Amino acid sequence: MRRMTARPANAHQARLLRLLRDGGPRSRAELGDRVDLSRSKLAVEVDRLLETGLVVADGLAASRGGRRSHNIRLAPGLRFLGVDIGATSVDVAVTNPELEILGHLNQPMDVREGPVAVFDQVLAMVAKLRDSGVADGFDGAGIGVPGPVRFPEGTPVAPPIMPGWDGFPVREALSQELGCPVMVDNDVNLMATGEMQAGVARSVRDFFCVKIGTGIGCGVVVGGEVHRGTTGSAGDIGHIQVEPDGRQCACGNRGCLEAYFGGAALARDAEEAAREGRSPELARLLAEKGRLDAADIATAASAGDGTSLDLIRDGGARVGQVIASLVSFFNPGLVVIGGGVTGLGHTLLASIRTQVYRQSLPLATGNLPIVLGELGQVAGVTGAARLTSDHLFSPA
Amino acid sequence: MRRMTARPANAHQARLLRLLRDGGPRSRAELGDRVDLSRSKLAVEVDRLLETGLVVADGLAASRGGRRSHNIRLAPGLRFLGVDIGATSVDVAVTNPELEILGHLNQPMDVREGPVAVFDQVLAMVAKLRDSGVADGFDGAGIGVPGPVRFPEGTPVAPPIMPGWDGFPVREALSQELGCPVMVDNDVNLMATGEMQAGVARSVRDFFCVKIGTGIGCGVVVGGEVHRGTTGSAGDIGHIQVEPDGRQCACGNRGCLEAYFGGAALARDAEEAAREGRSPELARLLAEKGRLDAADIATAASAGDGTSLDLIRDGGARVGQVIASLVSFFNPGLVVIGGGVTGLGHTLLASIRTQVYRQSLPLATGNLPIVLGELGQVAGVTGAARLTSDHLFSPA
């Protein structure tokens, strides 16, 4: 069933809705402090928003002298859906209007199975969340896919790790199924958006967020807005060349960053080390499980396995080498590291930091924090909910 | 003598002034088509601008039915000064309010002589331009320096090739001497701004501009605005590492791009080739002049000198390698190559293009033009004039 959620009529109303989303309930007076509107004009806009049902009056506000007024808050029944499709797993979450997560599911999934199979699984997860009672419908949904997206159309484009997805009308298809507007973006852009909304990048205007999962990507934020680039491929740093005539990469080129690091490269290198007898610990894990992933290497490293530590350090140095170049170019206020491989923890972070602080000029790195993301597995779904709420809270 | 140039009272007036700057004289009706104002409100703002003297009525506009109205244009007496300080030369130009250049001087200069000596020379050049009759005073001046700038304060900061300039109050000092507001920026940001104002990047919102002079820098434009970065060092790509444990660089690190290419590296490599007997042509030029520069290598290359052609190709490949990474990260709509070394011409451009198109993914390079700047020696001064006019044409 399609919900007919109202949209704000003008930029003032849109700003008020976003203030309430990011700061929670406020009195009219507090809202007035934050927007450049006369008292009477503010009253008009708030009254119009009350009529749309997007906001409600809720409890008495603290007194500032004179008659006490009601707090204004977003309609508590608003629900946003966030979907974060990775290469090997999918996260689905439902948020309230303040983008707090009310329910969250994570399941393994193979993006290569194609959009039809993946969306069947996503819709089953959505149904499960609905059945749990956190939502009976959605006012908007945001969805992230692990590849470049033609943002205005909401379709993946030439996604290297997603055969079968090129040009698939993700927005149209999901919008029909879910009965609400759908926004589609690259998974890394959504991770950056999530960390900006509720994580480590909350007050930062210029930063980038490097996601090290199966592959490696980067979300770029300029002036508080995601920079998607001319064809939606900004941040596609996994195929930056780090070694001339280096290892063959799946993209067809040689020496790409992803050929050296990321979940896929790490698993391959660890299995090779296990088979070649360079690490009894990895050999034991491989025999036990039949394959290795980043978590196994983290386990082995914690147990003091030298080969695993070397793999993490070398990989960190490779990523650090690329980040150092991007820091020189972009001069960010913060670099966030996220994604599955961040389970490698402090060894990885130390290796990245060493490389960046050594290679970039002091002016760019003097006050540059390089930190792990705060939101972990819910960064993407939080960003997805924010994206769709940004859309809903814009003039129609 | 200080001119007391008026400033617009609000954002509407500022927008009108910029429209007139970039599009030339227009009728009130044409202005009304471009701004979101009611007819009566537009009339009020235009009348107020007429009162300030920033705009004047000038000639009858083309009829659109009804009574013919006067064209509105910027006051023709407005004058902007642009100063572009390079490592080894300085450009000074005077523009009219539409930023067309009325007079331009270029002189050799050594930035290492420090701000006092350099500004003596700049002020002498300004006096010469004044004496030629193109201006009797200035409404604003913009100045570019070859290093990072703390933009809000208008001071150079930790400039590697400019000893003696660190923290020098360029804005204050020049403002006093010139009797007008002064804006200070990095030279490469001004080149990018100039190409955006009147050159090859006119209609482009996201691009970067690589200046290959004595050193190598980059101006980054996002959504039509220069991206200066958190500490003003965005675009400082000359010290990106292109070779691990490579050549010693003047910055203290090893393997930086500038250690391999740019005017300084090229001159050193060419002189070495001449002395080692690898190029009779370069040896002849060196014997004749005592030293070599990029122009000599261009001359030798045109004469078919293989060593010179190799130097240009190798340098282009190094720059191309860095640009390829930045294209993957930033996904620009255009890459502009400028600076003195662009005299190396098509061989250089071909080498850069080959590297970028080979290394970056097709999605980012499919429609990516990589072109030489159009404005040559006046790109920086045009950008400087634009910067100061942007300031003047902002609400006070």
mmCIF file of C-alpha atoms in Angstrom, chain A residues 11-236:
data_model
loop_
_atom_site.group_PDB
_atom_site.id
_atom_site.type_symbol
_atom_site.label_atom_id
_atom_site.label_comp_id
_atom_site.label_asym_id
_atom_site.label_seq_id
_atom_site.Cartn_x
_atom_site.Cartn_y
_atom_site.Cartn_z
ATOM 1 C CA ALA A 11 12.824 25.806 1.643
ATOM 2 C CA HIS A 12 11.915 27.198 5.086
ATOM 3 C CA GLN A 13 9.700 24.229 5.866
ATOM 4 C CA ALA A 14 12.395 21.853 4.572
ATOM 5 C CA ARG A 15 14.937 23.456 6.894
ATOM 6 C CA LEU A 16 12.585 23.177 9.861
ATOM 7 C CA LEU A 17 12.003 19.476 9.170
ATOM 8 C CA ARG A 18 15.757 18.783 8.998
ATOM 9 C CA LEU A 19 16.349 20.716 12.219
ATOM 10 C CA LEU A 20 13.775 18.554 13.963
ATOM 11 C CA ARG A 21 15.289 15.398 12.466
ATOM 12 C CA ASP A 22 18.849 16.216 13.544
ATOM 13 C CA GLY A 23 18.131 17.971 16.835
ATOM 14 C CA GLY A 24 14.930 16.338 18.060
ATOM 15 C CA PRO A 25 11.830 18.112 19.445
ATOM 16 C CA ARG A 26 12.107 21.867 19.946
ATOM 17 C CA SER A 27 9.901 24.754 20.962
ATOM 18 C CA ARG A 28 8.823 27.320 18.399
ATOM 19 C CA ALA A 29 11.175 29.786 20.082
ATOM 20 C CA GLU A 30 14.122 27.393 19.724
ATOM 21 C CA LEU A 31 13.271 26.851 16.071
ATOM 22 C CA GLY A 32 13.080 30.601 15.623
ATOM 23 C CA ASP A 33 16.631 30.916 16.949
ATOM 24 C CA ARG A 34 17.893 28.626 14.217
ATOM 25 C CA VAL A 35 16.093 29.925 11.125
ATOM 26 C CA ASP A 36 16.143 33.365 9.625
ATOM 27 C CA LEU A 37 12.401 34.027 9.794
ATOM 28 C CA SER A 38 10.292 36.632 11.520
ATOM 29 C CA ARG A 39 8.163 35.332 14.397
ATOM 30 C CA SER A 40 4.949 35.649 12.435
ATOM 31 C CA LYS A 41 6.374 33.986 9.318
ATOM 32 C CA LEU A 42 7.767 31.152 11.439
ATOM 33 C CA ALA A 43 4.327 30.651 13.014
ATOM 34 C CA VAL A 44 2.773 30.407 9.542
ATOM 35 C CA GLU A 45 5.280 27.791 8.352
ATOM 36 C CA VAL A 46 4.983 25.696 11.516
ATOM 37 C CA ASP A 47 1.190 25.793 11.316
ATOM 38 C CA ARG A 48 1.331 24.656 7.695
ATOM 39 C CA LEU A 49 3.642 21.798 8.642
ATOM 40 C CA LEU A 50 1.212 20.791 11.414
ATOM 41 C CA GLU A 51 -1.546 20.689 8.782
ATOM 42 C CA THR A 52 0.488 18.329 6.573
ATOM 43 C CA GLY A 53 0.898 15.912 9.464
ATOM 44 C CA LEU A 54 4.703 15.847 9.029
ATOM 45 C CA VAL A 55 5.102 17.441 12.477
ATOM 46 C CA VAL A 56 3.033 17.322 15.644
ATOM 47 C CA ALA A 57 2.759 19.382 18.815
ATOM 48 C CA ASP A 58 4.047 17.318 21.696
ATOM 49 C CA GLY A 59 4.293 18.294 25.355
ATOM 50 C CA LEU A 60 5.028 21.686 26.859
ATOM 51 C CA ALA A 61 8.390 23.287 26.120
ATOM 52 C CA ALA A 62 10.586 24.717 28.877
ATOM 53 C CA SER A 63 9.519 28.234 29.806
ATOM 54 C CA ARG A 64 11.477 31.189 28.444
ATOM 55 C CA GLY A 65 9.155 33.661 30.179
ATOM 56 C CA GLY A 66 5.588 34.323 29.069
ATOM 57 C CA ARG A 67 3.094 31.671 28.084
ATOM 58 C CA ARG A 68 4.606 28.194 27.750
ATOM 59 C CA SER A 69 4.353 26.740 24.272
ATOM 60 C CA HIS A 70 4.229 23.207 22.922
ATOM 61 C CA ASN A 71 7.284 21.424 21.610
ATOM 62 C CA ILE A 72 7.211 20.634 17.922
ATOM 63 C CA ARG A 73 8.486 17.274 16.722
ATOM 64 C CA LEU A 74 8.430 15.153 13.601
ATOM 65 C CA ALA A 75 5.388 12.889 13.392
ATOM 66 C CA PRO A 76 6.517 9.884 15.430
ATOM 67 C CA GLY A 77 4.896 7.454 12.981
ATOM 68 C CA LEU A 78 7.262 8.391 10.102
ATOM 69 C CA ARG A 79 9.383 5.401 9.084
ATOM 70 C CA PHE A 80 12.461 5.231 6.867
ATOM 71 C CA LEU A 81 13.927 2.065 5.429
ATOM 72 C CA GLY A 82 17.676 1.707 4.866
ATOM 73 C CA VAL A 83 19.117 -1.083 2.722
ATOM 74 C CA ASP A 84 22.868 -1.621 2.347
ATOM 75 C CA ILE A 85 23.841 -4.203 -0.244
ATOM 76 C CA GLY A 86 27.453 -5.296 0.072
ATOM 77 C CA ALA A 87 29.353 -7.771 -2.061
ATOM 78 C CA THR A 88 28.689 -10.675 0.317
ATOM 79 C CA SER A 89 26.032 -9.504 2.789
ATOM 80 C CA VAL A 90 23.055 -7.210 3.106
ATOM 81 C CA ASP A 91 21.845 -4.980 5.939
ATOM 82 C CA VAL A 92 18.256 -3.807 6.269
ATOM 83 C CA ALA A 93 17.097 -1.377 8.952
ATOM 84 C CA VAL A 94 14.040 0.661 9.903
ATOM 85 C CA THR A 95 14.441 4.081 11.531
ATOM 86 C CA ASN A 96 12.182 6.565 13.231
ATOM 87 C CA PRO A 97 11.981 10.135 11.883
ATOM 88 C CA GLU A 98 15.086 11.109 13.884
ATOM 89 C CA LEU A 99 16.934 8.310 12.032
ATOM 90 C CA GLU A 100 17.364 6.190 15.127
ATOM 91 C CA ILE A 101 17.367 2.498 14.285
ATOM 92 C CA LEU A 102 14.280 0.620 15.476
ATOM 93 C CA GLY A 103 15.127 -2.716 13.900
ATOM 94 C CA HIS A 104 18.112 -4.110 11.978
ATOM 95 C CA LEU A 105 18.817 -7.372 10.142
ATOM 96 C CA ASN A 106 22.044 -8.588 8.549
ATOM 97 C CA GLN A 107 22.250 -11.645 6.304
ATOM 98 C CA PRO A 108 24.877 -13.188 4.049
ATOM 99 C CA MET A 109 24.129 -12.652 0.364
ATOM 100 C CA ASP A 110 26.010 -12.792 -2.930
ATOM 101 C CA VAL A 111 25.514 -9.664 -5.021
ATOM 102 C CA ARG A 112 26.528 -11.638 -8.114
ATOM 103 C CA GLU A 113 23.241 -13.526 -7.956
ATOM 104 C CA GLY A 114 21.763 -10.460 -9.595
ATOM 105 C CA PRO A 115 19.075 -7.935 -8.717
ATOM 106 C CA VAL A 116 16.047 -10.241 -8.861
ATOM 107 C CA ALA A 117 17.389 -12.760 -6.335
ATOM 108 C CA VAL A 118 18.874 -10.041 -4.129
ATOM 109 C CA PHE A 119 15.653 -8.036 -4.005
ATOM 110 C CA ASP A 120 13.648 -11.156 -3.184
ATOM 111 C CA GLN A 121 15.895 -11.576 -0.166
ATOM 112 C CA VAL A 122 15.726 -7.883 0.747
ATOM 113 C CA LEU A 123 11.923 -7.880 0.565
ATOM 114 C CA ALA A 124 11.766 -10.982 2.774
ATOM 115 C CA MET A 125 13.949 -9.196 5.329
ATOM 116 C CA VAL A 126 11.730 -6.118 5.112
ATOM 117 C CA ALA A 127 8.656 -8.295 5.712
ATOM 118 C CA LYS A 128 10.351 -9.787 8.779
ATOM 119 C CA LEU A 129 11.046 -6.328 10.189
ATOM 120 C CA ARG A 130 7.456 -5.291 9.492
ATOM 121 C CA ASP A 131 6.161 -8.400 11.238
ATOM 122 C CA SER A 132 8.245 -7.499 14.287
ATOM 123 C CA GLY A 133 6.028 -4.408 14.571
ATOM 124 C CA VAL A 134 8.556 -1.602 14.044
ATOM 125 C CA ALA A 135 6.766 -0.352 10.923
ATOM 126 C CA ASP A 136 3.644 -1.029 8.917
ATOM 127 C CA GLY A 137 4.831 0.963 5.904
ATOM 128 C CA PHE A 138 7.549 3.384 4.851
ATOM 129 C CA ASP A 139 7.673 7.053 3.983
ATOM 130 C CA GLY A 140 10.895 6.584 2.056
ATOM 131 C CA ALA A 141 13.653 4.067 1.442
ATOM 132 C CA GLY A 142 17.346 4.488 0.664
ATOM 133 C CA ILE A 143 19.426 1.747 -0.843
ATOM 134 C CA GLY A 144 23.165 1.381 -1.356
ATOM 135 C CA VAL A 145 24.835 -0.875 -3.925
ATOM 136 C CA PRO A 146 28.545 -1.754 -4.133
ATOM 137 C CA GLY A 147 29.329 0.048 -7.380
ATOM 138 C CA PRO A 148 28.910 3.344 -9.246
ATOM 139 C CA VAL A 149 25.368 4.677 -9.534
ATOM 140 C CA ARG A 150 23.825 7.086 -11.995
ATOM 141 C CA PHE A 151 22.331 9.089 -9.156
ATOM 142 C CA PRO A 152 19.590 11.074 -10.925
ATOM 143 C CA GLU A 153 18.147 7.868 -12.447
ATOM 144 C CA GLY A 154 18.860 5.581 -9.480
ATOM 145 C CA THR A 155 20.516 2.861 -11.569
ATOM 146 C CA PRO A 156 23.854 1.084 -11.137
ATOM 147 C CA VAL A 157 26.238 1.673 -14.017
ATOM 148 C CA ALA A 158 29.036 -0.612 -15.213
ATOM 149 C CA PRO A 159 29.517 -2.140 -11.747
ATOM 150 C CA PRO A 160 32.668 -4.301 -11.932
ATOM 151 C CA ILE A 161 31.709 -6.720 -9.129
ATOM 152 C CA MET A 162 27.983 -6.783 -9.963
ATOM 153 C CA PRO A 163 27.363 -8.526 -13.288
ATOM 154 C CA GLY A 164 23.671 -8.377 -14.153
ATOM 155 C CA TRP A 165 23.086 -5.064 -12.381
ATOM 156 C CA ASP A 166 24.218 -2.677 -15.128
ATOM 157 C CA GLY A 167 21.351 -0.302 -15.833
ATOM 158 C CA PHE A 168 18.862 -2.253 -13.673
ATOM 159 C CA PRO A 169 16.105 0.197 -12.620
ATOM 160 C CA VAL A 170 16.651 -0.274 -8.880
ATOM 161 C CA ARG A 171 14.675 2.809 -7.908
ATOM 162 C CA GLU A 172 11.637 1.999 -10.024
ATOM 163 C CA ALA A 173 11.550 -1.673 -9.085
ATOM 164 C CA LEU A 174 11.871 -1.141 -5.339
ATOM 165 C CA SER A 175 9.587 1.863 -5.274
ATOM 166 C CA GLN A 176 6.842 -0.283 -6.764
ATOM 167 C CA GLU A 177 7.388 -3.090 -4.248
ATOM 168 C CA LEU A 178 7.724 -0.865 -1.186
ATOM 169 C CA GLY A 179 5.090 1.725 -2.039
ATOM 170 C CA CYS A 180 7.310 4.672 -1.203
ATOM 171 C CA PRO A 181 9.943 6.880 -2.862
ATOM 172 C CA VAL A 182 13.348 5.181 -3.171
ATOM 173 C CA MET A 183 16.797 6.788 -3.451
ATOM 174 C CA VAL A 184 19.780 4.788 -4.718
ATOM 175 C CA ASP A 185 23.442 5.536 -4.065
ATOM 176 C CA ASN A 186 26.832 3.907 -3.910
ATOM 177 C CA ASP A 187 27.397 1.975 -0.667
ATOM 178 C CA VAL A 188 30.468 3.993 0.280
ATOM 179 C CA ASN A 189 28.678 7.312 -0.201
ATOM 180 C CA LEU A 190 26.038 6.021 2.217
ATOM 181 C CA MET A 191 28.673 4.972 4.741
ATOM 182 C CA ALA A 192 30.101 8.514 4.612
ATOM 183 C CA THR A 193 26.594 9.971 4.926
ATOM 184 C CA GLY A 194 25.881 7.728 7.916
ATOM 185 C CA GLU A 195 29.075 8.731 9.732
ATOM 186 C CA MET A 196 28.187 12.375 9.028
ATOM 187 C CA GLN A 197 24.649 11.896 10.374
ATOM 188 C CA ALA A 198 25.328 9.964 13.542
ATOM 189 C CA GLY A 199 28.960 8.885 13.671
ATOM 190 C CA VAL A 200 32.509 10.142 13.856
ATOM 191 C CA ALA A 201 32.148 12.821 11.149
ATOM 192 C CA ARG A 202 29.218 14.638 12.758
ATOM 193 C CA SER A 203 30.673 18.134 12.737
ATOM 194 C CA VAL A 204 33.047 17.750 9.781
ATOM 195 C CA ARG A 205 32.399 19.497 6.472
ATOM 196 C CA ASP A 206 35.253 18.114 4.319
ATOM 197 C CA PHE A 207 36.304 14.526 4.774
ATOM 198 C CA PHE A 208 36.530 11.211 3.058
ATOM 199 C CA CYS A 209 35.623 7.756 4.176
ATOM 200 C CA VAL A 210 37.565 4.748 2.880
ATOM 201 C CA LYS A 211 35.588 1.503 2.966
ATOM 202 C CA ILE A 212 37.747 -1.598 2.927
ATOM 203 C CA GLY A 213 35.454 -4.557 2.362
ATOM 204 C CA THR A 214 35.742 -7.159 -0.357
ATOM 205 C CA GLY A 215 36.934 -4.274 -2.526
ATOM 206 C CA ILE A 216 37.998 -0.738 -1.640
ATOM 207 C CA GLY A 217 35.993 2.444 -2.243
ATOM 208 C CA CYS A 218 35.811 5.960 -0.912
ATOM 209 C CA GLY A 219 33.000 8.395 -0.075
ATOM 210 C CA VAL A 220 33.945 12.036 -0.588
ATOM 211 C CA VAL A 221 32.187 14.817 1.321
ATOM 212 C CA VAL A 222 32.709 18.473 0.371
ATOM 213 C CA GLY A 223 31.054 21.200 2.404
ATOM 214 C CA GLY A 224 28.741 18.685 4.055
ATOM 215 C CA GLU A 225 27.513 17.264 0.732
ATOM 216 C CA VAL A 226 28.485 13.957 -0.883
ATOM 217 C CA HIS A 227 30.583 14.597 -3.994
ATOM 218 C CA ARG A 228 29.425 12.034 -6.568
ATOM 219 C CA GLY A 229 31.419 13.327 -9.518
ATOM 220 C CA THR A 230 30.505 13.892 -13.117
ATOM 221 C CA THR A 231 29.449 10.309 -13.878
ATOM 222 C CA GLY A 232 28.795 9.072 -10.327
ATOM 223 C CA SER A 233 32.141 7.314 -10.021
ATOM 224 C CA ALA A 234 33.914 9.684 -7.596
ATOM 225 C CA GLY A 235 35.709 7.754 -4.865
ATOM 226 C CA ASP A 236 36.420 4.741 -7.044
#
